[in-house]
Amino acid sequence: MKIKLVKNTDCLRIYEINCDNSIVGTEYASVLEDASKRVNIEGFRKGAVPLDVIETRMGEKIIEIVSDNLERKIVQKIIEDEGGISKIAHIGKSKPLAKYTKDSIKMSIEIEINPEVPAIKYEKIKLDLPKLELSDADLDKEVEKVLSNFATPKRIDDPNIAIQNRHIAVINFVGRIDDKIVESACANNFSIEIGSRNLIPGFEDQMVGMKSGESKTIKVTFPKDYHAKDMAGKDAEFDINVLSINEKILPDLNEEFLGQFGLKSVEEFRSRISQDIDKMYENQIKRYAKVKVEEHLRDKYSDFPIPKVFLESEISRLKPILEKNNQELPEKTRKSAKDIEKECEKKAIENICMSFIYRSIITSEKIEISKEDVEAAIMNDAMMYGKDYEKIIKMYSENPNMRNFVESRLQEDRAFDYMFGKISITRKPLNLEKMKIEIDKLFSSLKKE
């Protein structure tokens, strides 16, 4: 058997294989002998069919089986020569170079191999990132916020007490735009915590000072990015009637309350909150950093060869998305079909290169995800769905592909942690208030880009 590499371009390998009589004849005889024991031919006892009869009746089929058997052996040999199955991206179907016979089989096989990822100079990736420094005063406020989630509302019966921040007001309101009542902007017995900023800007502020039983008309403007497009950016009036005012009674930090969290002391409780806040902001910083690092990698390291089979698949996935997004743009700003194709190919190449970069880190650093890690991530995802979390967990348990996706996501997160530890980072300490502002700025800058 002669295996010859006739084309070696980027990720593509084309091999030509020549199997002469010594190889084909031996395999042919073996397949023929096996067939004689298995086939049923009328007039002959099973297992006693003469070989010449089988050859006459099934000659073409025998040769097909022989070529398939030899192809499997050839592919296995090529895989070994290329360095193992992990090096292979795609194995194409063989093509005959001449008519297959019982004496000679000549074929070609196309194989695409995974690329070698270039060495990344992580020290060239420089980021300026904020670092939270939580003061005792900030922590006091955050502790109070946590306690307020467990607070019990108590009605204020004194008619002279006016609404203040942190009060919970129960109101009826009617909203109007251009003097017309908007049904979706009306509600009865609506509870709102003043200062929560859950209503449109200015609404809660103008309720401060109102008393139980009092009515008032306020003027506000809906945000330009308001979810209801027919109301976005418009001026409105609301007739408000205060039904009652409630104050929030915070729970005592006693043994019973702390026991709900498996804690024994106030110090542990404060420490847990501090850790959770720090973790939350660090996760946001990492999300931002990941975008910036990937931008750098896409710009500097997405020019290595990639397998055509992956490129075609990614283009097929991206193209309908980009076309749909393009159609949603104003007609004058839409891109041409040619520009969409160029953008699609560019993004596809970048995405695949990023995938190989992550894969190379996962392999080199031997990043493995335990079953317990996957289960914890699934539970975390499921809890976001509230009362339906058990259905979500069942869905994951019955769908291996979904579990594999979670595992891949965790591997990528760990791979980024590796990169994050290698890049050049300058950290600027900020208090909680400034950190919130800085986080908003960072993510706003990503949207503009």
Coordinates of C-alpha atoms in Angstrom, one line a residue:
M1 CA 0.0 0.0 0.0
K2 CA 1.4 3.4 -1.0
I3 CA 0.1 6.5 0.7
K4 CA 1.3 9.7 -1.0
L5 CA 0.7 13.3 0.2
V6 CA 0.0 15.2 -3.0
K7 CA -1.3 18.5 -1.5
N8 CA -0.3 20.2 1.7
T9 CA -1.9 23.7 1.9
D10 CA -2.7 25.4 5.2
C11 CA -5.1 23.0 6.9
L12 CA -5.8 20.9 3.9
R13 CA -4.1 17.5 3.2
I14 CA -4.9 15.5 0.1
Y15 CA -3.6 11.9 -0.1
E16 CA -3.5 9.5 -3.0
I17 CA -3.5 5.9 -2.1
N18 CA -2.5 2.9 -4.3
C19 CA -3.4 -0.5 -3.1
D20 CA -2.0 -3.3 -5.3
N21 CA -3.0 -6.9 -5.7
S22 CA -1.0 -8.0 -2.6
I23 CA -3.2 -5.8 -0.4
V24 CA -6.5 -5.8 -2.3
G25 CA -6.3 -9.6 -3.1
T26 CA -5.9 -10.5 0.5
E27 CA -8.7 -8.3 1.7
Y28 CA -10.9 -9.5 -1.2
A29 CA -10.4 -13.2 -0.3
S30 CA -11.2 -12.5 3.4
V31 CA -14.4 -10.7 2.6
L32 CA -15.4 -13.4 0.1
E33 CA -14.8 -16.1 2.6
D34 CA -16.8 -14.3 5.2
A35 CA -19.7 -13.8 2.8
S36 CA -19.8 -17.5 2.0
K37 CA -20.6 -18.2 5.6
R38 CA -23.3 -15.6 6.0
V39 CA -25.3 -15.2 2.7
N40 CA -28.4 -17.2 1.8
I41 CA -28.6 -18.2 -1.9
E42 CA -31.4 -20.4 -3.1
G43 CA -30.3 -23.9 -4.0
F44 CA -27.4 -23.9 -1.6
R45 CA -27.1 -24.7 2.1
K46 CA -26.0 -21.7 4.2
G47 CA -22.3 -21.8 4.8
A48 CA -21.7 -24.0 1.8
V49 CA -22.2 -21.6 -1.1
P50 CA -19.2 -21.9 -3.6
L51 CA -17.0 -18.9 -3.7
D52 CA -17.4 -18.6 -7.5
V53 CA -21.2 -18.4 -7.1
I54 CA -20.9 -15.6 -4.5
E55 CA -18.4 -13.8 -6.7
T56 CA -20.7 -14.0 -9.7
R57 CA -23.8 -12.9 -7.7
M58 CA -22.1 -10.3 -5.4
G59 CA -18.9 -9.3 -7.0
E60 CA -19.6 -5.5 -7.1
K61 CA -20.8 -5.6 -3.5
I62 CA -17.7 -7.5 -2.4
I63 CA -15.4 -4.9 -4.0
E64 CA -17.4 -2.1 -2.3
I65 CA -16.9 -3.8 1.1
V66 CA -13.2 -4.3 0.4
S67 CA -12.7 -0.6 -0.5
D68 CA -14.6 0.5 2.7
N69 CA -12.4 -1.8 4.8
L70 CA -9.2 -0.5 3.2
E71 CA -10.3 3.1 3.5
R72 CA -10.9 2.7 7.3
K73 CA -7.3 1.3 7.7
I74 CA -5.9 4.0 5.5
V75 CA -7.6 6.8 7.4
Q76 CA -6.4 5.3 10.7
K77 CA -2.9 5.2 9.4
I78 CA -3.1 8.9 8.2
I79 CA -4.6 9.9 11.6
E80 CA -1.6 8.3 13.4
D81 CA 0.9 10.0 11.0
E82 CA -0.8 13.4 11.7
G83 CA -0.4 13.0 15.4
G84 CA -3.7 11.5 16.6
I85 CA -7.5 12.2 16.2
S86 CA -7.2 15.4 18.3
K87 CA -5.2 16.9 15.3
I88 CA -8.0 16.2 12.8
A89 CA -10.7 18.7 12.0
H90 CA -12.5 16.8 9.2
I91 CA -12.1 13.6 7.2
G92 CA -13.7 13.8 3.7
K93 CA -15.2 10.9 1.8
S94 CA -12.7 9.1 -0.5
K95 CA -12.8 9.5 -4.3
P96 CA -11.9 6.7 -6.7
L97 CA -9.0 7.5 -9.0
A98 CA -9.8 4.5 -11.2
K99 CA -12.5 1.8 -11.2
Y100 CA -12.1 -0.4 -8.2
T101 CA -11.3 -4.1 -9.0
K102 CA -10.4 -7.1 -7.0
D103 CA -6.8 -6.5 -8.0
S104 CA -6.3 -2.8 -7.6
I105 CA -7.9 0.1 -5.6
K106 CA -6.7 3.7 -6.1
M107 CA -8.3 6.5 -4.2
S108 CA -7.8 10.0 -2.9
I109 CA -8.8 11.3 0.6
E110 CA -9.1 14.9 1.8
I111 CA -8.4 15.6 5.4
E112 CA -8.4 19.0 7.2
I113 CA -6.2 19.3 10.3
N114 CA -6.6 21.7 13.2
P115 CA -4.2 24.7 13.0
E116 CA -1.3 25.5 15.2
V117 CA -2.3 28.5 17.3
P118 CA 0.5 31.2 17.3
A119 CA 2.2 32.0 20.6
I120 CA 0.3 34.9 22.2
K121 CA 2.2 37.8 23.8
Y122 CA -0.1 38.3 26.8
E123 CA 2.2 41.0 28.2
K124 CA 1.3 43.2 25.2
I125 CA -2.4 43.2 26.3
K126 CA -2.7 46.2 28.7
L127 CA -5.8 47.1 30.6
D128 CA -6.6 49.8 33.2
L129 CA -9.3 48.4 35.5
P130 CA -11.0 49.7 38.6
K131 CA -10.7 47.8 41.9
L132 CA -13.4 48.1 44.6
E133 CA -12.3 49.2 48.1
L134 CA -15.4 48.8 50.3
S135 CA -15.4 51.2 53.2
D136 CA -17.1 50.5 56.5
A137 CA -19.7 53.1 55.7
D138 CA -20.5 51.6 52.3
L139 CA -20.7 48.1 53.9
D140 CA -23.2 49.5 56.5
K141 CA -25.4 50.7 53.6
E142 CA -25.2 47.3 51.8
V143 CA -26.0 45.4 55.0
E144 CA -29.1 47.5 55.4
K145 CA -30.1 46.8 51.8
V146 CA -29.8 43.1 52.5
L147 CA -31.8 43.4 55.7
S148 CA -34.4 45.4 53.8
N149 CA -35.1 42.4 51.6
F150 CA -36.3 40.6 54.7
A151 CA -38.1 43.6 56.2
T152 CA -41.7 43.5 57.3
P153 CA -44.0 46.4 56.1
K154 CA -45.9 48.2 58.9
R155 CA -48.7 50.6 58.1
I156 CA -48.3 54.1 59.4
D157 CA -51.6 55.3 60.9
D158 CA -50.5 58.8 61.8
P159 CA -52.1 61.0 59.0
N160 CA -49.5 63.7 59.5
I161 CA -46.6 61.5 58.5
A162 CA -45.5 62.3 54.9
I163 CA -43.8 59.9 52.4
Q164 CA -40.0 59.7 52.7
N165 CA -37.3 57.6 51.1
R166 CA -37.6 53.9 52.0
H167 CA -41.3 54.2 52.8
I168 CA -43.5 51.8 50.9
A169 CA -46.5 53.7 49.4
V170 CA -49.6 52.0 48.2
I171 CA -51.2 54.2 45.4
N172 CA -53.7 54.4 42.6
F173 CA -52.4 56.2 39.5
V174 CA -53.7 57.2 36.1
G175 CA -51.3 58.1 33.3
R176 CA -52.0 60.4 30.4
I177 CA -50.0 61.3 27.3
D178 CA -51.3 64.3 25.2
D179 CA -54.4 64.4 27.5
K180 CA -55.3 60.8 26.6
I181 CA -55.4 58.1 29.2
V182 CA -52.9 55.3 28.6
E183 CA -54.3 52.0 30.0
S184 CA -50.9 50.5 30.4
A185 CA -49.9 53.5 32.5
C186 CA -52.7 53.0 35.1
A187 CA -52.8 50.8 38.2
N188 CA -54.7 50.4 41.5
N189 CA -53.3 49.3 44.9
F190 CA -49.8 49.6 43.5
S191 CA -46.9 49.2 46.0
I192 CA -43.7 51.1 45.5
E193 CA -40.7 51.6 47.7
I194 CA -39.7 55.3 47.5
G195 CA -36.1 55.7 46.3
S196 CA -35.9 52.3 44.7
R197 CA -35.9 53.9 41.2
N198 CA -38.2 51.1 39.9
L199 CA -40.5 53.7 38.3
I200 CA -39.6 56.2 35.5
P201 CA -37.3 59.0 36.6
G202 CA -39.0 61.7 38.6
F203 CA -42.0 59.7 39.6
E204 CA -40.9 58.6 43.1
D205 CA -39.1 61.9 43.8
Q206 CA -42.4 63.9 43.3
M207 CA -44.2 61.6 45.7
V208 CA -41.9 62.6 48.6
G209 CA -43.9 64.8 51.1
M210 CA -47.3 63.4 50.1
K211 CA -49.6 62.1 52.9
S212 CA -52.0 59.2 53.1
G213 CA -55.3 60.2 51.4
E214 CA -53.6 63.0 49.4
S215 CA -53.9 63.3 45.6
K216 CA -51.5 65.0 43.3
T217 CA -50.7 65.3 39.5
I218 CA -47.1 65.0 38.5
K219 CA -45.3 65.5 35.2
V220 CA -42.6 63.2 34.0
T221 CA -40.8 62.2 30.7
F222 CA -40.5 58.6 29.6
P223 CA -36.9 57.6 28.9
K224 CA -35.9 57.5 25.2
D225 CA -35.0 53.8 25.6
Y226 CA -38.3 52.9 27.3
H227 CA -39.4 49.4 26.4
A228 CA -42.8 50.6 25.1
K229 CA -41.8 52.4 21.9
D230 CA -45.1 54.3 21.6
M231 CA -44.3 56.0 25.0
A232 CA -40.5 56.4 24.7
G233 CA -39.3 59.9 25.0
K234 CA -42.8 61.4 25.6
D235 CA -44.0 63.8 28.3
A236 CA -46.7 62.4 30.5
E237 CA -48.9 63.4 33.5
F238 CA -49.9 61.0 36.3
D239 CA -52.8 61.6 38.7
I240 CA -51.7 59.9 42.0
N241 CA -53.8 59.0 45.0
V242 CA -52.0 57.8 48.1
L243 CA -53.9 55.0 49.8
S244 CA -51.5 54.2 52.6
I245 CA -47.9 54.6 53.7
N246 CA -45.8 51.8 55.2
E247 CA -42.5 51.8 56.9
K248 CA -40.0 48.9 56.7
I249 CA -39.2 47.1 59.9
L250 CA -35.8 45.5 59.5
P251 CA -35.1 42.1 61.2
D252 CA -32.9 41.9 64.2
L253 CA -29.4 40.5 63.6
N254 CA -29.9 37.7 66.1
E255 CA -29.0 34.0 66.2
E256 CA -32.3 32.9 64.5
F257 CA -31.8 35.3 61.5
L258 CA -28.1 34.5 61.0
G259 CA -28.9 30.8 61.2
Q260 CA -30.8 31.1 57.9
F261 CA -27.5 31.7 56.2
G262 CA -25.5 29.2 58.2
L263 CA -23.7 32.0 60.0
K264 CA -23.0 32.5 63.7
S265 CA -22.0 36.1 64.1
V266 CA -22.7 39.6 62.8
E267 CA -19.0 39.8 61.7
E268 CA -19.5 36.7 59.6
F269 CA -22.7 38.2 58.1
R270 CA -20.9 41.4 57.2
S271 CA -17.9 39.5 55.8
R272 CA -20.2 37.4 53.6
I273 CA -21.9 40.5 52.2
S274 CA -18.5 42.2 51.6
Q275 CA -17.2 39.1 49.8
D276 CA -20.4 38.8 47.7
I277 CA -20.2 42.5 46.7
D278 CA -16.5 42.2 45.8
K279 CA -17.2 39.0 43.8
M280 CA -20.1 40.7 41.9
Y281 CA -17.9 43.7 40.8
E282 CA -14.9 41.5 40.0
N283 CA -17.2 39.4 37.8
Q284 CA -18.4 42.5 36.0
I285 CA -14.8 43.7 35.6
K286 CA -13.8 40.3 34.1
R287 CA -16.8 40.4 31.7
Y288 CA -15.5 43.8 30.5
A289 CA -11.9 42.6 30.4
K290 CA -12.9 39.5 28.4
V291 CA -14.5 41.6 25.7
K292 CA -11.4 43.8 25.5
V293 CA -8.9 40.9 25.5
E294 CA -10.9 39.1 22.8
E295 CA -10.9 42.3 20.8
H296 CA -7.1 42.4 21.0
L297 CA -6.8 38.7 20.1
R298 CA -9.3 39.0 17.2
D299 CA -7.3 42.0 15.9
K300 CA -3.8 40.5 16.3
Y301 CA -4.1 36.8 16.2
S302 CA -7.0 35.9 13.9
D303 CA -5.0 35.4 10.7
F304 CA -3.9 31.8 11.1
P305 CA -5.3 29.2 8.7
I306 CA -8.5 27.5 9.7
P307 CA -10.3 24.4 8.4
K308 CA -12.7 25.2 5.6
V309 CA -15.4 22.9 7.1
F310 CA -15.5 25.1 10.3
L311 CA -15.6 28.3 8.3
E312 CA -18.5 27.2 6.1
S313 CA -20.4 26.1 9.1
E314 CA -19.9 29.4 11.0
I315 CA -20.8 31.5 8.0
S316 CA -24.0 29.5 7.7
R317 CA -24.8 30.2 11.3
L318 CA -23.9 33.9 11.2
K319 CA -25.4 34.9 7.8
P320 CA -29.1 34.8 8.7
I321 CA -28.4 36.7 11.9
L322 CA -26.5 39.5 10.1
E323 CA -29.1 39.7 7.3
K324 CA -31.9 40.0 9.9
N325 CA -30.1 42.7 11.8
N326 CA -29.4 44.5 8.5
Q327 CA -33.1 44.5 7.6
E328 CA -34.0 46.1 10.9
L329 CA -31.9 49.1 10.1
P330 CA -33.3 52.2 8.3
E331 CA -33.2 51.5 4.6
K332 CA -30.7 54.3 3.9
T333 CA -28.2 52.8 6.3
R334 CA -28.5 49.1 5.3
K335 CA -25.5 47.3 3.9
S336 CA -25.3 45.7 0.5
A337 CA -25.4 41.9 0.2
K338 CA -21.7 42.0 -0.8
D339 CA -20.8 43.9 2.4
I340 CA -22.8 41.5 4.5
E341 CA -20.9 38.5 3.0
K342 CA -17.6 40.2 3.7
E343 CA -18.6 41.0 7.3
C344 CA -19.9 37.5 7.8
E345 CA -16.7 35.9 6.6
K346 CA -14.6 38.3 8.8
K347 CA -16.6 37.5 11.9
A348 CA -16.7 33.8 11.2
I349 CA -12.9 33.7 10.8
E350 CA -12.5 35.7 14.1
N351 CA -14.9 33.5 16.0
I352 CA -13.2 30.3 14.8
C353 CA -9.7 31.6 15.6
M354 CA -11.0 32.6 19.1
S355 CA -12.4 29.1 19.5
F356 CA -9.0 27.5 18.7
I357 CA -7.2 29.9 21.0
Y358 CA -9.4 28.9 23.9
R359 CA -9.1 25.2 22.9
S360 CA -5.3 25.5 22.9
I361 CA -5.3 26.9 26.4
I362 CA -7.8 24.3 27.6
T363 CA -5.5 21.5 26.2
S364 CA -2.1 23.0 27.3
E365 CA -3.3 23.8 30.8
K366 CA -5.3 20.5 31.1
I367 CA -8.4 22.3 32.1
E368 CA -11.0 19.8 33.2
I369 CA -14.5 20.5 34.7
S370 CA -15.8 18.1 37.4
K371 CA -19.3 16.7 37.4
E372 CA -19.9 18.8 40.6
D373 CA -18.9 22.0 38.8
V374 CA -21.3 21.3 36.0
E375 CA -24.1 20.5 38.5
A376 CA -23.5 23.7 40.4
A377 CA -23.6 25.7 37.2
I378 CA -26.8 24.1 36.1
M379 CA -28.4 24.8 39.5
N380 CA -27.3 28.4 39.3
D381 CA -28.8 28.7 35.8
A382 CA -32.0 27.0 36.9
M383 CA -32.5 29.2 39.9
M384 CA -32.7 32.2 37.6
Y385 CA -36.1 30.8 36.4
G386 CA -37.5 30.9 39.9
K387 CA -40.3 28.4 40.7
D388 CA -39.7 26.5 37.4
Y389 CA -36.1 25.6 38.3
E390 CA -36.9 21.9 38.8
K391 CA -38.1 21.7 35.1
I392 CA -34.9 23.4 34.0
I393 CA -32.7 20.9 35.9
K394 CA -34.7 18.0 34.4
M395 CA -34.2 19.4 30.9
Y396 CA -30.5 19.6 31.4
S397 CA -30.3 16.0 32.8
E398 CA -32.2 14.6 29.8
N399 CA -30.2 16.5 27.2
P400 CA -26.5 15.6 27.0
N401 CA -25.8 18.4 24.5
M402 CA -27.0 21.1 27.0
R403 CA -24.7 19.6 29.7
N404 CA -21.8 19.6 27.2
F405 CA -22.5 23.3 26.5
V406 CA -22.3 24.1 30.2
E407 CA -19.1 22.2 30.5
S408 CA -17.6 24.0 27.5
R409 CA -18.7 27.4 28.9
L410 CA -17.0 26.6 32.2
Q411 CA -13.8 25.5 30.4
E412 CA -13.8 28.7 28.5
D413 CA -14.2 30.7 31.7
R414 CA -11.3 28.9 33.3
A415 CA -9.2 29.5 30.1
F416 CA -10.0 33.2 30.3
D417 CA -9.0 33.2 34.0
Y418 CA -5.6 31.9 32.8
M419 CA -5.3 34.7 30.2
F420 CA -6.5 37.3 32.8
G421 CA -3.6 36.2 35.0
K422 CA -1.1 36.7 32.2
I423 CA -2.1 40.1 30.8
S424 CA -0.7 43.5 32.0
I425 CA -3.3 45.0 34.3
T426 CA -3.2 48.3 36.3
R427 CA -5.9 48.5 39.0
K428 CA -7.3 51.8 40.3
P429 CA -9.0 51.6 43.8
L430 CA -12.5 53.1 43.9
N431 CA -15.1 53.4 46.6
L432 CA -18.5 51.8 46.0
E433 CA -20.3 54.9 44.5
K434 CA -17.4 55.6 42.1
M435 CA -17.2 51.9 41.2
K436 CA -20.8 51.9 40.1
I437 CA -20.3 55.0 37.9
E438 CA -17.1 53.5 36.4
I439 CA -18.7 50.1 35.6
D440 CA -21.5 52.0 33.8
K441 CA -18.9 54.0 31.8
L442 CA -16.9 50.8 30.8
F443 CA -20.0 49.0 29.5
S444 CA -21.3 52.1 27.8
S445 CA -18.0 52.3 25.9
L446 CA -18.5 48.8 24.7
K447 CA -21.9 49.5 23.3
K448 CA -20.5 52.5 21.4
E449 CA -17.8 50.3 19.9

